[in-house]
Amino acid sequence: MKIALVGVGKIARDQHIPSIAASPDWKLAATCSRQGSVEGIPAYTDLDEMMAAHPDISVISMCMPPVPRFDFARRAIAAGRHVMLEKPPGATLSECHALEDMARKAGVSLFATWHSREANRVAAARDWLADKTITRCHITWREDVRKWHPGQDWVFDPGGMGVFDPGINALSVMTKILPAPVHLLGAELSFPANRQTPIAAQLQFTDNVSADFDWRQEGPQTWDVEVWTEAGKLHLTHGGEHMTIDGVEAGADPVVPGEYPGLYAQMAQLVRAKEIDMDLSPLRHVADALMLGKRIETDAFDW
Ligand code: NAP
């Protein structure tokens, strides 16, 4: 199937372009980006012009930041194209619901992707936890914003979500592996004095589930989920690539194709089955945190 990328920036280059190139399902047929392009692939700066020139491109993958994404997705759906959304799927829940309604009416597939759910041991963690009684869960998601979002001021602008940009990855894992849903009880959000979105967040959920997100960690990065159960402790590390049960490595060999190859394989299945996959539960938790969270001012942040 022919696919186009819109928003050729960091994540498109790091993950989408290589994953499409390696996939048996997809052929990259065009890009739309004001500054980015891919060598040898027709490049456009206007989405409508690209769609008019390529009526055979059935799927469009949206790789720009969340705030501008809705308008691109809306136009692609209106033009009868299937749409794949980078995480977070939108800047608000309302616009995500609106896109889902539009996709249903247009009869096209729509996929809210959550790449961290495709990490090597996440499905295994869900399976192991499915019949366990959980007593506690703690998430530690601490990374360096300067490494992963160098100079990207949009992450600190309204709608950029701040530390929830990576934190929503942790929430996507949490909502996949816990056997029962939880909801937020309270949060503390640390906002740099000169910025509009938080750089750190402490979250407390029901059922003794908590999370610690921080974007100021230099050196080794921490993407861990610990779950205590009556049958032992499960520990996902490296963003779900590794898992131990009571300290013993549980299946280290790769069992899934990789995060982005997994997402593109799923998109192929959704298009063939004419289905929609819009699980918004991670975004709902972020919205709750921004509604309930206590605001703390912290040091100004500059690149
Ligand atoms: P980015 O490099 O800052 O942006 C991607 C591209 O989107 C830009 O190169 C730009 O292309 C286009 N864009 C930016 N602002 C725009 C606007 N206002 N209107 C239209 N197009 C705009 O960001 P990124 O790091 O790739 O992140 C994009 C998405 O991927 C985010 O939702 C992020 O959460 C997700 N993601 C990022 C990472 C990561 O490591 N950075 C990892 C996983 C997922 P043009 O200027 O050429 O139009």
mmCIF file of C-alpha atoms and ligand atoms in Angstrom:
data_model
loop_
_atom_site.group_PDB
_atom_site.id
_atom_site.type_symbol
_atom_site.label_atom_id
_atom_site.label_comp_id
_atom_site.label_asym_id
_atom_site.label_seq_id
_atom_site.Cartn_x
_atom_site.Cartn_y
_atom_site.Cartn_z
ATOM 1 C CA MET A 1 0.000 0.000 0.000
ATOM 2 C CA LYS A 2 1.189 3.496 -0.738
ATOM 3 C CA ILE A 3 1.724 5.742 2.267
ATOM 4 C CA ALA A 4 2.691 9.397 2.817
ATOM 5 C CA LEU A 5 4.403 11.012 5.787
ATOM 6 C CA VAL A 6 3.389 14.461 6.989
ATOM 7 C CA GLY A 7 5.850 16.367 9.232
ATOM 8 C CA VAL A 8 9.321 15.116 8.377
ATOM 9 C CA GLY A 9 11.194 15.895 11.604
ATOM 10 C CA LYS A 10 12.961 13.981 14.361
ATOM 11 C CA ILE A 11 10.616 11.033 14.854
ATOM 12 C CA ALA A 12 9.921 10.632 11.127
ATOM 13 C CA ARG A 13 13.663 10.324 10.476
ATOM 14 C CA ASP A 14 14.523 8.246 13.561
ATOM 15 C CA GLN A 15 11.697 5.714 13.244
ATOM 16 C CA HIS A 16 8.991 6.120 10.584
ATOM 17 C CA ILE A 17 11.160 6.270 7.456
ATOM 18 C CA PRO A 18 13.305 3.204 8.354
ATOM 19 C CA SER A 19 10.262 1.223 9.533
ATOM 20 C CA ILE A 20 8.336 1.895 6.307
ATOM 21 C CA ALA A 21 11.417 1.047 4.218
ATOM 22 C CA ALA A 22 11.803 -2.299 6.009
ATOM 23 C CA SER A 23 8.103 -3.225 5.855
ATOM 24 C CA PRO A 24 6.624 -5.613 3.262
ATOM 25 C CA ASP A 25 3.279 -3.788 3.593
ATOM 26 C CA TRP A 26 4.220 -0.209 2.709
ATOM 27 C CA LYS A 27 5.798 1.921 0.013
ATOM 28 C CA LEU A 28 6.626 5.540 0.906
ATOM 29 C CA ALA A 29 5.095 7.442 -2.024
ATOM 30 C CA ALA A 30 5.263 11.112 -0.922
ATOM 31 C CA THR A 31 6.085 13.449 1.945
ATOM 32 C CA CYS A 32 4.522 16.704 3.058
ATOM 33 C CA SER A 33 6.661 18.991 5.190
ATOM 34 C CA ARG A 34 7.689 22.632 4.995
ATOM 35 C CA GLN A 35 11.386 21.875 5.443
ATOM 36 C CA GLY A 36 11.902 18.104 5.542
ATOM 37 C CA SER A 37 11.973 15.629 2.646
ATOM 38 C CA VAL A 38 13.245 12.145 1.837
ATOM 39 C CA GLU A 39 15.715 11.658 -0.979
ATOM 40 C CA GLY A 40 14.086 10.206 -4.093
ATOM 41 C CA ILE A 41 10.511 10.617 -2.778
ATOM 42 C CA PRO A 42 8.114 13.270 -4.173
ATOM 43 C CA ALA A 43 8.041 16.119 -1.656
ATOM 44 C CA TYR A 44 5.228 18.619 -1.052
ATOM 45 C CA THR A 45 4.715 21.472 1.368
ATOM 46 C CA ASP A 46 0.922 21.492 1.035
ATOM 47 C CA LEU A 47 -1.226 18.513 2.050
ATOM 48 C CA ASP A 48 -4.095 19.159 -0.351
ATOM 49 C CA GLU A 49 -1.690 19.488 -3.265
ATOM 50 C CA MET A 50 -0.018 16.205 -2.275
ATOM 51 C CA MET A 51 -3.357 14.366 -2.021
ATOM 52 C CA ALA A 52 -4.558 15.768 -5.359
ATOM 53 C CA ALA A 53 -1.336 14.650 -7.070
ATOM 54 C CA HIS A 54 -1.450 11.163 -5.475
ATOM 55 C CA PRO A 55 -5.003 9.800 -5.367
ATOM 56 C CA ASP A 56 -3.475 6.301 -5.000
ATOM 57 C CA ILE A 57 -1.930 7.076 -1.604
ATOM 58 C CA SER A 58 -4.427 5.422 0.722
ATOM 59 C CA VAL A 59 -2.748 6.049 4.084
ATOM 60 C CA ILE A 60 -1.254 9.174 5.624
ATOM 61 C CA SER A 61 0.934 9.011 8.722
ATOM 62 C CA MET A 62 0.952 12.188 10.842
ATOM 63 C CA CYS A 63 4.348 12.832 12.448
ATOM 64 C CA MET A 64 4.075 16.477 13.466
ATOM 65 C CA PRO A 65 3.586 17.738 17.078
ATOM 66 C CA PRO A 66 0.084 17.306 18.564
ATOM 67 C CA VAL A 67 -1.271 20.861 18.246
ATOM 68 C CA PRO A 68 -1.151 21.146 14.425
ATOM 69 C CA ARG A 69 -2.087 17.473 13.906
ATOM 70 C CA PHE A 70 -5.893 17.765 14.061
ATOM 71 C CA ASP A 71 -6.215 19.989 11.012
ATOM 72 C CA PHE A 72 -3.989 17.740 8.877
ATOM 73 C CA ALA A 73 -5.840 14.614 10.023
ATOM 74 C CA ARG A 74 -9.244 16.222 9.426
ATOM 75 C CA ARG A 75 -8.334 17.094 5.832
ATOM 76 C CA ALA A 76 -6.866 13.647 5.142
ATOM 77 C CA ILE A 77 -10.009 11.905 6.445
ATOM 78 C CA ALA A 78 -12.214 14.265 4.420
ATOM 79 C CA ALA A 79 -10.220 13.214 1.348
ATOM 80 C CA GLY A 80 -10.991 9.544 2.109
ATOM 81 C CA ARG A 81 -7.517 8.598 3.337
ATOM 82 C CA HIS A 82 -6.764 6.262 6.256
ATOM 83 C CA VAL A 83 -4.848 8.068 9.009
ATOM 84 C CA MET A 84 -2.162 7.037 11.477
ATOM 85 C CA LEU A 85 -1.500 9.402 14.406
ATOM 86 C CA GLU A 86 1.783 9.754 16.329
ATOM 87 C CA LYS A 87 1.355 9.928 20.095
ATOM 88 C CA PRO A 88 -0.245 11.835 21.739
ATOM 89 C CA PRO A 89 -3.074 11.460 19.182
ATOM 90 C CA GLY A 90 -4.143 15.087 19.619
ATOM 91 C CA ALA A 91 -3.795 18.139 21.800
ATOM 92 C CA THR A 92 -7.194 17.536 23.461
ATOM 93 C CA LEU A 93 -9.598 14.657 24.021
ATOM 94 C CA SER A 94 -12.349 16.546 22.200
ATOM 95 C CA GLU A 95 -10.404 16.780 18.960
ATOM 96 C CA CYS A 96 -9.545 13.069 19.147
ATOM 97 C CA HIS A 97 -13.235 12.193 19.595
ATOM 98 C CA ALA A 98 -14.069 14.485 16.672
ATOM 99 C CA LEU A 99 -11.525 12.720 14.447
ATOM 100 C CA GLU A 100 -12.951 9.340 15.409
ATOM 101 C CA ASP A 101 -16.482 10.480 14.487
ATOM 102 C CA MET A 102 -15.208 11.801 11.144
ATOM 103 C CA ALA A 103 -13.359 8.557 10.390
ATOM 104 C CA ARG A 104 -16.442 6.443 11.166
ATOM 105 C CA LYS A 105 -18.610 8.593 8.901
ATOM 106 C CA ALA A 106 -16.002 8.514 6.117
ATOM 107 C CA GLY A 107 -15.459 4.745 6.481
ATOM 108 C CA VAL A 108 -11.686 5.063 6.844
ATOM 109 C CA SER A 109 -9.267 3.565 9.368
ATOM 110 C CA LEU A 110 -7.831 5.719 12.140
ATOM 111 C CA PHE A 111 -5.051 4.558 14.464
ATOM 112 C CA ALA A 112 -3.957 6.315 17.664
ATOM 113 C CA THR A 113 -0.508 4.756 17.943
ATOM 114 C CA TRP A 114 1.261 4.146 21.251
ATOM 115 C CA HIS A 115 4.784 3.076 20.346
ATOM 116 C CA SER A 116 5.853 2.140 23.889
ATOM 117 C CA ARG A 117 3.141 -0.531 24.008
ATOM 118 C CA GLU A 118 5.088 -2.319 21.258
ATOM 119 C CA ALA A 119 8.277 -2.645 23.359
ATOM 120 C CA ASN A 120 9.609 -6.172 23.568
ATOM 121 C CA ARG A 121 8.219 -7.356 26.937
ATOM 122 C CA VAL A 122 5.080 -5.223 27.370
ATOM 123 C CA ALA A 123 2.667 -7.855 26.035
ATOM 124 C CA ALA A 124 4.408 -10.495 28.179
ATOM 125 C CA ALA A 125 3.989 -8.262 31.250
ATOM 126 C CA ARG A 126 0.272 -7.870 30.506
ATOM 127 C CA ASP A 127 -0.110 -11.643 30.146
ATOM 128 C CA TRP A 128 1.777 -12.363 33.409
ATOM 129 C CA LEU A 129 -0.271 -9.808 35.358
ATOM 130 C CA ALA A 130 -3.642 -10.849 33.931
ATOM 131 C CA ASP A 131 -4.524 -13.267 36.764
ATOM 132 C CA LYS A 132 -2.493 -11.661 39.592
ATOM 133 C CA THR A 133 -3.651 -9.616 42.575
ATOM 134 C CA ILE A 134 -1.779 -6.335 42.387
ATOM 135 C CA THR A 135 -0.798 -4.643 45.643
ATOM 136 C CA ARG A 136 1.225 -1.699 44.296
ATOM 137 C CA CYS A 137 2.580 -0.226 41.049
ATOM 138 C CA HIS A 138 5.184 2.507 40.636
ATOM 139 C CA ILE A 139 6.373 4.072 37.376
ATOM 140 C CA THR A 140 9.656 5.969 37.070
ATOM 141 C CA TRP A 141 10.020 7.754 33.714
ATOM 142 C CA ARG A 142 12.966 10.130 33.877
ATOM 143 C CA GLU A 143 14.750 11.358 30.782
ATOM 144 C CA ASP A 144 16.686 14.291 29.364
ATOM 145 C CA VAL A 145 14.519 16.700 27.361
ATOM 146 C CA ARG A 146 17.632 18.189 25.740
ATOM 147 C CA LYS A 147 18.540 14.769 24.280
ATOM 148 C CA TRP A 148 15.099 13.751 22.970
ATOM 149 C CA HIS A 149 13.610 17.130 22.016
ATOM 150 C CA PRO A 150 16.615 19.347 21.253
ATOM 151 C CA GLY A 151 15.431 22.931 20.798
ATOM 152 C CA GLN A 152 11.766 21.875 20.317
ATOM 153 C CA ASP A 153 10.036 24.792 22.015
ATOM 154 C CA TRP A 154 6.623 23.342 21.130
ATOM 155 C CA VAL A 155 6.934 20.858 24.023
ATOM 156 C CA PHE A 156 6.790 23.799 26.446
ATOM 157 C CA ASP A 157 4.051 25.699 24.571
ATOM 158 C CA PRO A 158 0.346 25.210 25.389
ATOM 159 C CA GLY A 159 -0.722 21.809 24.034
ATOM 160 C CA GLY A 160 2.869 20.509 23.969
ATOM 161 C CA MET A 161 2.191 18.646 27.246
ATOM 162 C CA GLY A 162 5.684 19.095 28.696
ATOM 163 C CA VAL A 163 6.908 16.042 30.590
ATOM 164 C CA PHE A 164 3.680 14.261 29.650
ATOM 165 C CA ASP A 165 5.057 13.997 26.107
ATOM 166 C CA PRO A 166 7.268 11.104 27.344
ATOM 167 C CA GLY A 167 5.078 10.441 30.393
ATOM 168 C CA ILE A 168 2.167 9.492 28.158
ATOM 169 C CA ASN A 169 4.346 6.624 26.899
ATOM 170 C CA ALA A 170 4.532 5.312 30.462
ATOM 171 C CA LEU A 171 0.772 5.760 30.800
ATOM 172 C CA SER A 172 0.258 3.840 27.563
ATOM 173 C CA VAL A 173 2.222 0.928 29.071
ATOM 174 C CA MET A 174 0.354 1.211 32.381
ATOM 175 C CA THR A 175 -3.046 1.134 30.682
ATOM 176 C CA LYS A 176 -1.989 -1.879 28.632
ATOM 177 C CA ILE A 177 -0.537 -4.072 31.409
ATOM 178 C CA LEU A 178 -2.724 -3.438 34.462
ATOM 179 C CA PRO A 179 -5.634 -5.888 34.495
ATOM 180 C CA ALA A 180 -8.111 -3.299 35.858
ATOM 181 C CA PRO A 181 -8.426 0.425 35.068
ATOM 182 C CA VAL A 182 -7.280 3.028 37.612
ATOM 183 C CA HIS A 183 -7.978 6.733 37.774
ATOM 184 C CA LEU A 184 -6.050 9.725 39.018
ATOM 185 C CA LEU A 185 -6.479 10.935 42.615
ATOM 186 C CA GLY A 186 -3.998 13.811 42.619
ATOM 187 C CA ALA A 187 -0.831 15.218 41.077
ATOM 188 C CA GLU A 188 1.986 17.692 41.666
ATOM 189 C CA LEU A 189 3.201 19.404 38.508
ATOM 190 C CA SER A 190 6.470 21.388 38.386
ATOM 191 C CA PHE A 191 6.357 24.234 35.867
ATOM 192 C CA PRO A 192 9.577 26.100 34.957
ATOM 193 C CA ALA A 193 9.055 29.780 35.766
ATOM 194 C CA ASN A 194 9.383 30.729 32.075
ATOM 195 C CA ARG A 195 7.341 27.865 30.520
ATOM 196 C CA GLN A 196 3.691 26.867 29.940
ATOM 197 C CA THR A 197 3.921 23.097 30.524
ATOM 198 C CA PRO A 198 5.372 20.980 33.364
ATOM 199 C CA ILE A 199 8.931 19.650 33.374
ATOM 200 C CA ALA A 200 8.172 17.113 36.124
ATOM 201 C CA ALA A 201 5.063 15.428 37.527
ATOM 202 C CA GLN A 202 4.211 13.201 40.478
ATOM 203 C CA LEU A 203 0.959 11.284 40.017
ATOM 204 C CA GLN A 204 -1.135 9.263 42.457
ATOM 205 C CA PHE A 205 -3.779 6.905 41.101
ATOM 206 C CA THR A 206 -6.302 4.584 42.718
ATOM 207 C CA ASP A 207 -5.246 1.030 43.689
ATOM 208 C CA ASN A 208 -1.856 2.194 45.048
ATOM 209 C CA VAL A 209 -0.526 3.114 41.588
ATOM 210 C CA SER A 210 1.903 6.050 41.368
ATOM 211 C CA ALA A 211 4.181 7.674 38.805
ATOM 212 C CA ASP A 212 7.253 9.910 38.829
ATOM 213 C CA PHE A 213 7.969 11.743 35.551
ATOM 214 C CA ASP A 214 10.969 14.039 35.207
ATOM 215 C CA TRP A 215 12.564 15.623 32.156
ATOM 216 C CA ARG A 216 15.744 16.805 33.900
ATOM 217 C CA GLN A 217 17.620 13.510 34.139
ATOM 218 C CA GLU A 218 21.048 13.572 32.533
ATOM 219 C CA GLY A 219 23.215 10.475 32.015
ATOM 220 C CA PRO A 220 21.487 7.075 31.997
ATOM 221 C CA GLN A 221 17.754 7.349 31.355
ATOM 222 C CA THR A 222 15.137 5.557 33.470
ATOM 223 C CA TRP A 223 11.983 4.080 31.968
ATOM 224 C CA ASP A 224 10.799 1.576 34.578
ATOM 225 C CA VAL A 225 7.484 0.078 35.677
ATOM 226 C CA GLU A 226 7.438 -1.920 38.921
ATOM 227 C CA VAL A 227 4.376 -3.972 39.851
ATOM 228 C CA TRP A 228 4.119 -5.773 43.177
ATOM 229 C CA THR A 229 1.679 -8.686 43.309
ATOM 230 C CA GLU A 230 0.860 -11.443 45.795
ATOM 231 C CA ALA A 231 2.747 -13.797 43.460
ATOM 232 C CA GLY A 232 5.942 -11.710 43.163
ATOM 233 C CA LYS A 233 7.297 -8.475 41.737
ATOM 234 C CA LEU A 234 7.332 -7.693 38.014
ATOM 235 C CA HIS A 235 9.840 -5.090 36.839
ATOM 236 C CA LEU A 236 9.832 -3.682 33.308
ATOM 237 C CA THR A 237 12.988 -1.705 32.495
ATOM 238 C CA HIS A 238 14.406 0.158 29.468
ATOM 239 C CA GLY A 239 10.886 1.266 28.467
ATOM 240 C CA GLY A 240 9.583 -2.309 28.406
ATOM 241 C CA GLU A 241 12.468 -3.928 26.519
ATOM 242 C CA HIS A 242 13.404 -6.082 29.544
ATOM 243 C CA MET A 243 11.364 -7.743 32.266
ATOM 244 C CA THR A 244 12.266 -9.474 35.511
ATOM 245 C CA ILE A 245 10.057 -11.426 37.891
ATOM 246 C CA ASP A 246 11.453 -11.331 41.440
ATOM 247 C CA GLY A 247 14.785 -10.184 40.001
ATOM 248 C CA VAL A 248 15.091 -13.004 37.435
ATOM 249 C CA GLU A 249 15.154 -12.050 33.729
ATOM 250 C CA ALA A 250 11.941 -13.261 32.111
ATOM 251 C CA GLY A 251 12.509 -13.953 28.410
ATOM 252 C CA ALA A 252 15.172 -11.614 27.019
ATOM 253 C CA ASP A 253 14.965 -12.600 23.329
ATOM 254 C CA PRO A 254 13.088 -10.252 21.026
ATOM 255 C CA VAL A 255 9.551 -11.549 20.589
ATOM 256 C CA VAL A 256 8.046 -8.598 18.735
ATOM 257 C CA PRO A 257 9.244 -6.805 15.574
ATOM 258 C CA GLY A 258 10.195 -3.562 17.351
ATOM 259 C CA GLU A 259 8.094 -0.571 18.336
ATOM 260 C CA TYR A 260 7.550 1.246 15.033
ATOM 261 C CA PRO A 261 7.641 -1.852 12.784
ATOM 262 C CA GLY A 262 4.932 -3.222 15.096
ATOM 263 C CA LEU A 263 2.819 -0.082 14.676
ATOM 264 C CA TYR A 264 3.090 -0.179 10.867
ATOM 265 C CA ALA A 265 2.155 -3.885 10.817
ATOM 266 C CA GLN A 266 -0.921 -3.070 12.914
ATOM 267 C CA MET A 267 -1.875 -0.189 10.614
ATOM 268 C CA ALA A 268 -1.772 -2.586 7.650
ATOM 269 C CA GLN A 269 -4.135 -4.919 9.521
ATOM 270 C CA LEU A 270 -6.506 -2.073 10.457
ATOM 271 C CA VAL A 271 -6.730 -0.903 6.844
ATOM 272 C CA ARG A 272 -7.365 -4.427 5.544
ATOM 273 C CA ALA A 273 -10.043 -4.998 8.205
ATOM 274 C CA LYS A 274 -11.479 -1.447 7.741
ATOM 275 C CA GLU A 275 -11.182 -0.845 11.501
ATOM 276 C CA ILE A 276 -10.479 2.038 13.878
ATOM 277 C CA ASP A 277 -8.194 1.825 16.950
ATOM 278 C CA MET A 278 -8.521 4.980 19.059
ATOM 279 C CA ASP A 279 -7.692 4.017 22.642
ATOM 280 C CA LEU A 280 -7.516 7.402 24.354
ATOM 281 C CA SER A 281 -6.974 6.149 27.925
ATOM 282 C CA PRO A 282 -3.356 7.450 28.237
ATOM 283 C CA LEU A 283 -4.431 10.924 27.059
ATOM 284 C CA ARG A 284 -7.361 10.867 29.512
ATOM 285 C CA HIS A 285 -4.939 10.427 32.424
ATOM 286 C CA VAL A 286 -2.867 13.381 31.188
ATOM 287 C CA ALA A 287 -5.998 15.534 30.937
ATOM 288 C CA ASP A 288 -6.959 14.503 34.488
ATOM 289 C CA ALA A 289 -3.478 15.429 35.769
ATOM 290 C CA LEU A 290 -3.657 18.839 34.123
ATOM 291 C CA MET A 291 -7.152 19.352 35.661
ATOM 292 C CA LEU A 292 -6.399 18.053 39.172
ATOM 293 C CA GLY A 293 -2.691 18.788 39.506
ATOM 294 C CA LYS A 294 -1.253 21.180 42.073
ATOM 295 C CA ARG A 295 1.076 23.646 40.322
ATOM 296 C CA ILE A 296 4.590 24.213 41.702
ATOM 297 C CA GLU A 297 6.929 26.775 40.161
ATOM 298 C CA THR A 298 10.509 25.641 39.570
ATOM 299 C CA ASP A 299 13.722 26.939 37.952
ATOM 300 C CA ALA A 300 13.411 28.545 34.514
ATOM 301 C CA PHE A 301 14.346 26.206 31.655
ATOM 302 C CA ASP A 302 16.445 27.120 28.639
ATOM 303 C CA TRP A 303 18.075 24.873 26.070
HETATM 304 P P1 NAP B 1 9.627 17.829 15.529
HETATM 305 O O1 NAP B 1 10.863 17.257 14.907
HETATM 306 O O2 NAP B 1 9.729 19.112 16.291
HETATM 307 O O3 NAP B 1 8.455 18.010 14.487
HETATM 308 C C1 NAP B 1 8.208 17.140 13.416
HETATM 309 C C2 NAP B 1 7.877 17.957 12.176
HETATM 310 O O4 NAP B 1 6.544 18.466 12.291
HETATM 311 C C3 NAP B 1 8.737 19.177 12.004
HETATM 312 O O5 NAP B 1 9.955 18.823 11.404
HETATM 313 C C4 NAP B 1 7.883 20.090 11.161
HETATM 314 O O6 NAP B 1 8.135 19.856 9.805
HETATM 315 C C5 NAP B 1 6.457 19.653 11.506
HETATM 316 N N1 NAP B 1 5.827 20.700 12.319
HETATM 317 C C6 NAP B 1 6.262 21.202 13.483
HETATM 318 N N2 NAP B 1 5.434 22.172 13.913
HETATM 319 C C7 NAP B 1 4.481 22.299 12.968
HETATM 320 C C8 NAP B 1 3.356 23.138 12.833
HETATM 321 N N3 NAP B 1 3.035 24.043 13.746
HETATM 322 N N4 NAP B 1 2.582 22.964 11.735
HETATM 323 C C9 NAP B 1 2.881 22.052 10.812
HETATM 324 N N5 NAP B 1 3.954 21.218 10.891
HETATM 325 C C10 NAP B 1 4.743 21.346 11.959
HETATM 326 O O7 NAP B 1 8.955 16.769 16.536
HETATM 327 P P2 NAP B 1 9.222 15.198 16.723
HETATM 328 O O8 NAP B 1 10.221 14.995 17.796
HETATM 329 O O9 NAP B 1 9.416 14.530 15.409
HETATM 330 O O10 NAP B 1 7.822 14.818 17.370
HETATM 331 C C11 NAP B 1 6.641 14.739 16.594
HETATM 332 C C12 NAP B 1 5.670 13.808 17.299
HETATM 333 O O11 NAP B 1 6.325 12.544 17.484
HETATM 334 C C13 NAP B 1 5.271 14.298 18.697
HETATM 335 O O12 NAP B 1 3.905 14.066 18.912
HETATM 336 C C14 NAP B 1 6.119 13.453 19.639
HETATM 337 O O13 NAP B 1 5.471 13.195 20.879
HETATM 338 C C15 NAP B 1 6.265 12.150 18.846
HETATM 339 N N6 NAP B 1 7.457 11.377 19.213
HETATM 340 C C16 NAP B 1 8.679 12.005 19.302
HETATM 341 C C17 NAP B 1 9.791 11.272 19.732
HETATM 342 C C18 NAP B 1 11.163 11.898 19.870
HETATM 343 O O14 NAP B 1 12.102 11.206 20.320
HETATM 344 N N7 NAP B 1 11.369 13.161 19.533
HETATM 345 C C19 NAP B 1 9.646 9.912 20.038
HETATM 346 C C20 NAP B 1 8.406 9.305 19.874
HETATM 347 C C21 NAP B 1 7.314 10.058 19.458
HETATM 348 P P3 NAP B 1 8.238 21.084 8.750
HETATM 349 O O15 NAP B 1 8.797 22.277 9.486
HETATM 350 O O16 NAP B 1 9.153 20.555 7.699
HETATM 351 O O17 NAP B 1 6.837 21.302 8.280
#
